[in-house]
Coordinates of C-alpha atoms in Angstrom, one line a residue:
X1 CA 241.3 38.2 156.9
X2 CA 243.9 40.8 156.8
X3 CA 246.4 38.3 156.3
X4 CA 244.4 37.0 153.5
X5 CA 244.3 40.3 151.8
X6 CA 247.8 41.1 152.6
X7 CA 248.9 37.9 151.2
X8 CA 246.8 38.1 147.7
X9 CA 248.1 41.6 147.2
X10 CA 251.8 40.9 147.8
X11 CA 251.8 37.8 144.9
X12 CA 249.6 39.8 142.6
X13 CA 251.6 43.0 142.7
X14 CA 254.7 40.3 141.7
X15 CA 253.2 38.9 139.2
X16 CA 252.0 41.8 137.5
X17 CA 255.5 42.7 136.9
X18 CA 255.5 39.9 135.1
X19 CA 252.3 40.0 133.0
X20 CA 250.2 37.5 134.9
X21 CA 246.6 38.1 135.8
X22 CA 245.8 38.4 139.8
X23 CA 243.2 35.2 139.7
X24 CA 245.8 32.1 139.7
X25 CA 248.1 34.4 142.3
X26 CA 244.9 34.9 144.8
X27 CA 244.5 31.4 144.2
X28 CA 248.3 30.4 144.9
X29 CA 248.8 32.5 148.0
X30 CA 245.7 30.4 149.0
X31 CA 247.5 27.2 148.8
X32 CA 250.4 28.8 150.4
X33 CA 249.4 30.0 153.8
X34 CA 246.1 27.0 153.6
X35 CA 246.5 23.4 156.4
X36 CA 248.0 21.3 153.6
X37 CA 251.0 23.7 152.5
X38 CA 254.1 23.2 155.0
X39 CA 255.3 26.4 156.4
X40 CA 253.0 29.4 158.0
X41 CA 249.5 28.0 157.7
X42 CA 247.2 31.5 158.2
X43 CA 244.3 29.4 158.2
X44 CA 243.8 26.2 159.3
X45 CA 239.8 25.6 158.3
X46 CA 238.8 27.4 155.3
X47 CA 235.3 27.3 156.4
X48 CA 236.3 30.2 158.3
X49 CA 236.2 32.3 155.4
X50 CA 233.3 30.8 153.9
X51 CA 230.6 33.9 154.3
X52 CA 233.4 36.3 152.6
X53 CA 233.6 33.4 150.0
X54 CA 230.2 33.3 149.2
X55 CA 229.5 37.5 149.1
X56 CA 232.9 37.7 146.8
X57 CA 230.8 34.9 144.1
X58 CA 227.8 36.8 145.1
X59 CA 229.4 40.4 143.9
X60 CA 231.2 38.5 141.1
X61 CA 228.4 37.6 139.3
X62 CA 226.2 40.7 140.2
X63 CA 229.1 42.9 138.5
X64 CA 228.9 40.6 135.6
X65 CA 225.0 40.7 135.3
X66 CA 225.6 44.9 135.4
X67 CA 228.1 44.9 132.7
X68 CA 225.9 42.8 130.4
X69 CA 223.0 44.9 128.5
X70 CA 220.1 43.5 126.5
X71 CA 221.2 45.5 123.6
X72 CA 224.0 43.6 123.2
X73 CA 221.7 40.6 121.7
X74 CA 220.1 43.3 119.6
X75 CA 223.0 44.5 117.7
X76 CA 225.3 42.0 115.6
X77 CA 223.1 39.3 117.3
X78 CA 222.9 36.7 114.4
X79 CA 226.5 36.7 114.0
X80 CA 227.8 37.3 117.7
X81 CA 224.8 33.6 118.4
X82 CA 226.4 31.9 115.8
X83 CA 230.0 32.6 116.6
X84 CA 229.1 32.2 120.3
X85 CA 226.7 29.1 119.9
X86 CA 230.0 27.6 117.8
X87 CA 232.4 28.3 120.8
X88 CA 230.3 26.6 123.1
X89 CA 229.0 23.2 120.9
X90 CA 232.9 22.4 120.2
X91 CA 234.2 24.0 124.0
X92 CA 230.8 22.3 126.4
X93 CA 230.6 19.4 124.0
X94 CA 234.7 18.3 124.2
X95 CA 234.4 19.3 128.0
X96 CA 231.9 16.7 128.0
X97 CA 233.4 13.9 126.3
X98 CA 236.5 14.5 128.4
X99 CA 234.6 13.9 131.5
X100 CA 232.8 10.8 130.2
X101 CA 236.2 9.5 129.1
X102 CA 237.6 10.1 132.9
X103 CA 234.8 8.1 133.7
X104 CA 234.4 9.7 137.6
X105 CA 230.6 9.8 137.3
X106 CA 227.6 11.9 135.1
X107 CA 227.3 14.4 137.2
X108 CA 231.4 15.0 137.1
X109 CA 231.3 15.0 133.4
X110 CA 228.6 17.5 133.8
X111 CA 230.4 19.9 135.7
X112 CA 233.5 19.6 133.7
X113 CA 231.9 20.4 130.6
X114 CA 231.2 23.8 131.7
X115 CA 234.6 23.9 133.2
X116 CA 236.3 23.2 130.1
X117 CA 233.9 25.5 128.0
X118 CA 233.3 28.8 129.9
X119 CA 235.9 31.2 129.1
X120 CA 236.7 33.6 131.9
X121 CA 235.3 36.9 131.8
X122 CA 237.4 38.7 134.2
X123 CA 240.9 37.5 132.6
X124 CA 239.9 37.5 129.1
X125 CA 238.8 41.5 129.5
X126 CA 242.2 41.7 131.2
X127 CA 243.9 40.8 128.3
X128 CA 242.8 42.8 126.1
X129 CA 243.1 46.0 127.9
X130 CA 246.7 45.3 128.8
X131 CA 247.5 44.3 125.2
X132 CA 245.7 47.7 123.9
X133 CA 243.7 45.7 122.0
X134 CA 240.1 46.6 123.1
X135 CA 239.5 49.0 119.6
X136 CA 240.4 45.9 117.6
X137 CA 237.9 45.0 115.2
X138 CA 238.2 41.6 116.6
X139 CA 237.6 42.1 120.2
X140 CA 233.5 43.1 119.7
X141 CA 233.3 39.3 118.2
X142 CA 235.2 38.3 121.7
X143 CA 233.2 40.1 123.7
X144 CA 230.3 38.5 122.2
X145 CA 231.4 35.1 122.6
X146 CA 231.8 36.3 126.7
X147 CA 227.9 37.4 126.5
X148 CA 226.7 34.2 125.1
X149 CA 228.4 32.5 127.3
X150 CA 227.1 34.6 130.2
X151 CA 223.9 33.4 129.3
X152 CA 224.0 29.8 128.4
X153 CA 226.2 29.9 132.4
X154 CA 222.8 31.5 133.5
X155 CA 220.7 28.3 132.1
X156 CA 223.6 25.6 132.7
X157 CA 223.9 26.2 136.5
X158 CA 219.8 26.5 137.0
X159 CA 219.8 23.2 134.8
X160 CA 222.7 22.0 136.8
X161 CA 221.6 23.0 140.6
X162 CA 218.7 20.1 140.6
X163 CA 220.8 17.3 139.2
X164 CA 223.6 18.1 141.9
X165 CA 221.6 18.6 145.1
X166 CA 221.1 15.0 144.5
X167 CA 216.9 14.2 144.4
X168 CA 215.8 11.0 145.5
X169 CA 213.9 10.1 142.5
X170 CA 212.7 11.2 139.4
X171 CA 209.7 13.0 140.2
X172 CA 211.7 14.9 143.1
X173 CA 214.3 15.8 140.3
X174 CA 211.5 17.7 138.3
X175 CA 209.9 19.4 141.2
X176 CA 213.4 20.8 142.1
X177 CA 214.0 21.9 138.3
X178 CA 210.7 22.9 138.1
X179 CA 210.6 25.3 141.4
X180 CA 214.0 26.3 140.2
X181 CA 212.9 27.2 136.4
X182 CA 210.0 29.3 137.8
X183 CA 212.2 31.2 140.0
X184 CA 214.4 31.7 137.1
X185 CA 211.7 32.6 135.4
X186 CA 210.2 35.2 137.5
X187 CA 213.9 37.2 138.1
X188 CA 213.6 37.0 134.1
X189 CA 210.3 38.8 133.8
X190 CA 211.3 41.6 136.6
X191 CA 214.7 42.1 134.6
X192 CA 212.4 42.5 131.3
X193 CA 210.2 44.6 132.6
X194 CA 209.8 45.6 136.2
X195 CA 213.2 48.0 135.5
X196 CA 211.4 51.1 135.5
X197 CA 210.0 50.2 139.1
X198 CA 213.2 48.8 140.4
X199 CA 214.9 52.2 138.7
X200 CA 212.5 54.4 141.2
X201 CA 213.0 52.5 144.0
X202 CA 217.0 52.6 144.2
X203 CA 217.0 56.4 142.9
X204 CA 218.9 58.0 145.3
X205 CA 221.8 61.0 145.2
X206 CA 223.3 59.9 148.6
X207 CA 226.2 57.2 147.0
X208 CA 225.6 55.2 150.7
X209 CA 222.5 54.9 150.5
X210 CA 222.7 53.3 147.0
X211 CA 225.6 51.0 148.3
X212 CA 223.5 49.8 150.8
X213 CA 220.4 49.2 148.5
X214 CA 222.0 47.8 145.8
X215 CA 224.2 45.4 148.7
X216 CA 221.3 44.4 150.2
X217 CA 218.8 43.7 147.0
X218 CA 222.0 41.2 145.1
X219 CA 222.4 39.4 148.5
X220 CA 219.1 39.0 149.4
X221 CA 217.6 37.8 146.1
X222 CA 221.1 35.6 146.6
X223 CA 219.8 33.5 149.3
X224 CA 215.7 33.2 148.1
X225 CA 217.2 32.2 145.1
X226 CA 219.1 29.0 146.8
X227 CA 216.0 28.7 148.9
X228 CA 214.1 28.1 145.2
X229 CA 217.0 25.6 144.0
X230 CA 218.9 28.7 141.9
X231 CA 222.9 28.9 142.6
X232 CA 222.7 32.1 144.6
X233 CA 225.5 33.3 142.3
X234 CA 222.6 33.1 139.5
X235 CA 220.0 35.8 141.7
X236 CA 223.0 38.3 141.8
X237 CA 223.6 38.0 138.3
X238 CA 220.0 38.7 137.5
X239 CA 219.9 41.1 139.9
X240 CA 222.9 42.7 138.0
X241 CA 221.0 42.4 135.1
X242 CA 217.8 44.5 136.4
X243 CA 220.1 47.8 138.0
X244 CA 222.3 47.8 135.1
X245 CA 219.8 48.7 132.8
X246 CA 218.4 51.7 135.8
X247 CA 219.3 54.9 135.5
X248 CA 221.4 54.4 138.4
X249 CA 223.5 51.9 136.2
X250 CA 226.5 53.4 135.9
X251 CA 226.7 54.9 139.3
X252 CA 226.5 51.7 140.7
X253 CA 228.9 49.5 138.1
X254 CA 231.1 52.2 139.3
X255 CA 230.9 52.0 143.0
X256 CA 230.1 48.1 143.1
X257 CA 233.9 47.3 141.5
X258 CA 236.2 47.9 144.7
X259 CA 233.6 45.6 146.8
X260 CA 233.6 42.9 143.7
X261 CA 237.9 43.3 143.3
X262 CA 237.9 43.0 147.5
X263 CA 235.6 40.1 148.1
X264 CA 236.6 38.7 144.9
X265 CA 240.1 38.4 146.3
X266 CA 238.6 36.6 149.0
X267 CA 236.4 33.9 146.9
X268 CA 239.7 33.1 145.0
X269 CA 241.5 33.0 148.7
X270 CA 239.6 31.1 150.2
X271 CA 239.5 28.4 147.0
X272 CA 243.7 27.9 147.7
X273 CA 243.1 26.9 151.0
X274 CA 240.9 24.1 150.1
X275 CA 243.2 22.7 147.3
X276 CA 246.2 20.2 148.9
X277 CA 248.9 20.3 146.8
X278 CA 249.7 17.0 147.2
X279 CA 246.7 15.6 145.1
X280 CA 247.7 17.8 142.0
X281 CA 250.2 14.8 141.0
X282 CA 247.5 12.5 141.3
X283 CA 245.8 14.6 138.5
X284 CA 248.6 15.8 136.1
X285 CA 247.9 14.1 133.2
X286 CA 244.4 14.6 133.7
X287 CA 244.9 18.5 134.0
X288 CA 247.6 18.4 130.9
X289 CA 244.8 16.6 128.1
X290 CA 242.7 19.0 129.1
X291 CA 244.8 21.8 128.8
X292 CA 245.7 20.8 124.9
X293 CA 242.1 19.9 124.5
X294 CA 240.8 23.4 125.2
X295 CA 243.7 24.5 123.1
X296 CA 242.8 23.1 119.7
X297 CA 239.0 23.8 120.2
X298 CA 239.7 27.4 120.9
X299 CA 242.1 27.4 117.7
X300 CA 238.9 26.0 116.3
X301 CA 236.3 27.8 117.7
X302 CA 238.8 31.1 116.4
X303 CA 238.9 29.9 112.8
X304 CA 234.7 29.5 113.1
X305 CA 234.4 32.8 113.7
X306 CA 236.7 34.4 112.0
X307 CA 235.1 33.2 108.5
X308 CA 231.4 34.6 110.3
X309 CA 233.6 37.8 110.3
X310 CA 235.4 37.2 107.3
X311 CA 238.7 37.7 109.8
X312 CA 242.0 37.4 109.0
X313 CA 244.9 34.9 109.9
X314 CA 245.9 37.6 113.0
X315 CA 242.1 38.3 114.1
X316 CA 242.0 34.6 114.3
X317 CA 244.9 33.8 116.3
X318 CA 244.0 37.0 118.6
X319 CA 240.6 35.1 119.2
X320 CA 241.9 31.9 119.8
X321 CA 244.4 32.9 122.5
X322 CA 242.3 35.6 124.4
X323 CA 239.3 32.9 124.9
X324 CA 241.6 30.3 126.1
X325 CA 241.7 31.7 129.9
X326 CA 239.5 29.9 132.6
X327 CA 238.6 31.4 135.8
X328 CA 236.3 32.2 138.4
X329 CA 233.0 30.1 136.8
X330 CA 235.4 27.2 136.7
X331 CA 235.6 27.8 140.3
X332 CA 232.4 28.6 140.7
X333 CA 231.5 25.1 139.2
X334 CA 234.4 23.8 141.5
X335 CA 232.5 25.0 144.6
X336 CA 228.8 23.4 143.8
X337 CA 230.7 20.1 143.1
X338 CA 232.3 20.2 146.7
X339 CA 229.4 21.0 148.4
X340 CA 227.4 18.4 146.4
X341 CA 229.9 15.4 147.3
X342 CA 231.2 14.8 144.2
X343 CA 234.1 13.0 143.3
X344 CA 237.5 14.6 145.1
X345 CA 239.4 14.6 142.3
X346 CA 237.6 17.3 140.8
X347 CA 238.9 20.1 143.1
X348 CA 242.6 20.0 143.0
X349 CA 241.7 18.8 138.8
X350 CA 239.5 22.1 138.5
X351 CA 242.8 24.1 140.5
X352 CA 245.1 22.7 138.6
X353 CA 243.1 23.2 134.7
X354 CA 242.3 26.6 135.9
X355 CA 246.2 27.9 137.4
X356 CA 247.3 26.6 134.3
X357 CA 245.4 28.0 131.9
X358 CA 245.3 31.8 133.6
X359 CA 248.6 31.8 133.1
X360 CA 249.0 30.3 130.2
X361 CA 246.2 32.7 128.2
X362 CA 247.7 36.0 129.0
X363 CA 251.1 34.7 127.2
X364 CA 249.4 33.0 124.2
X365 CA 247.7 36.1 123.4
X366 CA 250.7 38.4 123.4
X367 CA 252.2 36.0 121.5
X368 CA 249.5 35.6 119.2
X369 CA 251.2 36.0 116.0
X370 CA 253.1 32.7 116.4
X371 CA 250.1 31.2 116.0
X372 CA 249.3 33.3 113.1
X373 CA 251.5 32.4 110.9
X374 CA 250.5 28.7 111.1
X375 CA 246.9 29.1 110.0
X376 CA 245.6 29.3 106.6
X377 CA 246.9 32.9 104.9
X378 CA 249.2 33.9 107.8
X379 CA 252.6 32.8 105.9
X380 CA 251.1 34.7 102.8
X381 CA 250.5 37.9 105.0
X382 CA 254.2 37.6 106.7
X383 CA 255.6 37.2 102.8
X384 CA 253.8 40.6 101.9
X385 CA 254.7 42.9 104.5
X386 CA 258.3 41.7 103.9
X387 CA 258.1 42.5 100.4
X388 CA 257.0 46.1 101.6
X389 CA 259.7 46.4 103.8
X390 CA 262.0 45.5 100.8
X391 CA 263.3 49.3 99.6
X392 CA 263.2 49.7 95.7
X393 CA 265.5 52.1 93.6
X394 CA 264.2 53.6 90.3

């Protein structure tokens, strides 16, 4: 475990003199020291990690559920659903095509449509506080896009649990979804309106004692919530989603984001060591279609909303790139597929798609205005401010 840390800190403290985001590097230092790399191997069964796994995807999504506030739907909501519900119709629905066209099975194409059309959350943010772009008038639109998406990943993996825990029959299929809807359902209602309670109960000035209590509620709620057929990833977000909007909120955002950046490491580890390098080959082309696929729906998804917020050639291109990055729900998607059986491929795909991509987005968005001054009025814009700079004598 040491090792493990040791190893994810070294790459991601190298590639952040480069500009990369730490998620592919975790990832990468994974494959490095995992059974199928030659060299070192610091682990040869992954499985030995696979508790720390689980609490880092459990502490992933409970951060996530914190950081999202029901006010957010309240304010700009009819533009952020329409630019968001836009994202995800041309992102879910190409993601879903693709995986029919693959033709490895329904539920593969299900779980590679939200692979291909979840942005990620964690690198996406990244980006546009390293850029110094966070007061743009285009990043609330961004983050808005990140919050319905947040919610439709809520719905798609309860949806998505029944279908791949694989129930012998039709009838079996709708008792799962329907035990799994009701739980869903209930953490729903308590997030609405049992906050006030929940707020008394974890009130405490003693920071351990909140630690502990807030620990203990996201894990537990985590495992009846896979009992019920819920991804326990799913309980921790709601769970999230009740404290954050406590007065203890922001005490615990605060002391939850070492554990979630620790543990986190760990989920994105442990990921590498299940991914053989040698299958990658096998799904190159696979991983490259999908890669240019996700580029020209983001490219549209930007131009979408960019005329719902009557946005410029820049904004656009600003959009476009910072949504492109893919990241921990892709692996998130990644691990429910392994532990369902489904077809091989998909893992060392899903690795590939997502390493990629993270690495990719970060350099696309600082790089945004290439792309500006391809779409509709960015050549105009380039033409005037070089008029500007053009000095005059009277």
């Amino acid at each position: 475990m040491g090792g493990a840390f040791l190893a994810a800190a070294v790459l991601a403290r190298l590639g952040g003199r480069i500009g990369l985001p730490t998620i592919p590097l975790f990832i990468l230092a994974g494959i490095l020291l995992g059974p199928h790399t030659p060299g070192y191997t610091l682990l040869s069964n992954p499985h030995d990690l696979e508790m720390l796994s689980a609490l880092g995807l459990v502490l992933l999504l409970f951060y996530l559920g914190l950081e999202f506030h029901m006010d957010d739907l309240k304010t700009g909501g009819r533009k952020m659903a329409i630019a968001g519900g836009t994202y995800l119709v041309l992102n879910v629905g190409a993601g879903l095509i693709f995986g029919f066209a693959l033709g490895w099975g329904t539920s593969e194409a299900l779980v590679l449509a939200g692979v291909l059309g979840i942005s990620s959350s964690a690198i996406v943010t990244k980006i546009l506080v390293d850029l110094g772009r966070i007061g743009n008038p285009e990043t609330r639109p961004i983050l808005g896009i990140i919050v319905v998406e947040d919610v439709f990943l809520a719905l798609y993996l309860a949806a998505l649990q029944p279908i791949l825990s694989g129930a012998d029959s039709l009838s079996a299929a709708l008792i799962d979804g329907g035990k799994a809807f009701g739980f869903l359902l209930l953490l729903a209602l308590a997030a609405r309106f049992g906050t006030k309670i929940i707020g008394k109960l974890m009130n405490t000035k003693d920071d351990e004692l909140l630690v502990i209590s807030f620990l203990g509620m996201a894990v537990f709620v985590a495992g009846v919530s896979e009992m019920f057929g819920v991804a326990d990833a799913i309980g921790a977000f709601m769970v999230g989603l009740m404290l954050g909007s406590t007065s203890s909120g922001d005490r615990i955002l605060k002391l939850v984001h070492p554990l979630r950046d620790a543990f986190g490491a760990i989920f994105f580890f442990a990921f590498g060591l299940s991914i053989d390098p040698g299958d990658l080959p096998s799904v190159l082309w696979p991983v490259l279609a999908a890669v240019v696929l996700t580029l020209a729906m983001n490219i549209a998804a930007g131009l979408a909303a960019a005329k719902v917020y009557s946005f410029g050639a820049q904004a656009t291109s600003n959009i476009a790139t910072t949504l492109v990055a893919r990241g921990e729900f892709a692996l998130i998607l990644a691990t429910m597929a392994a532990a369902a059986g489904l077809d091989e491929r998909l893992s060392p795909f899903i690795a590939g798609y997502v390493l990629l991509l993270a690495v990719l987005a970060p350099l696309a968005a600082g790089r945004s205005h290439w792309l500006a001054r391809i779409l509709p009025g960015g050549r105009k814009k380039d033409d005037n401010q070089d008029q500007e700079q053009v000095p005059v004598s009277v």
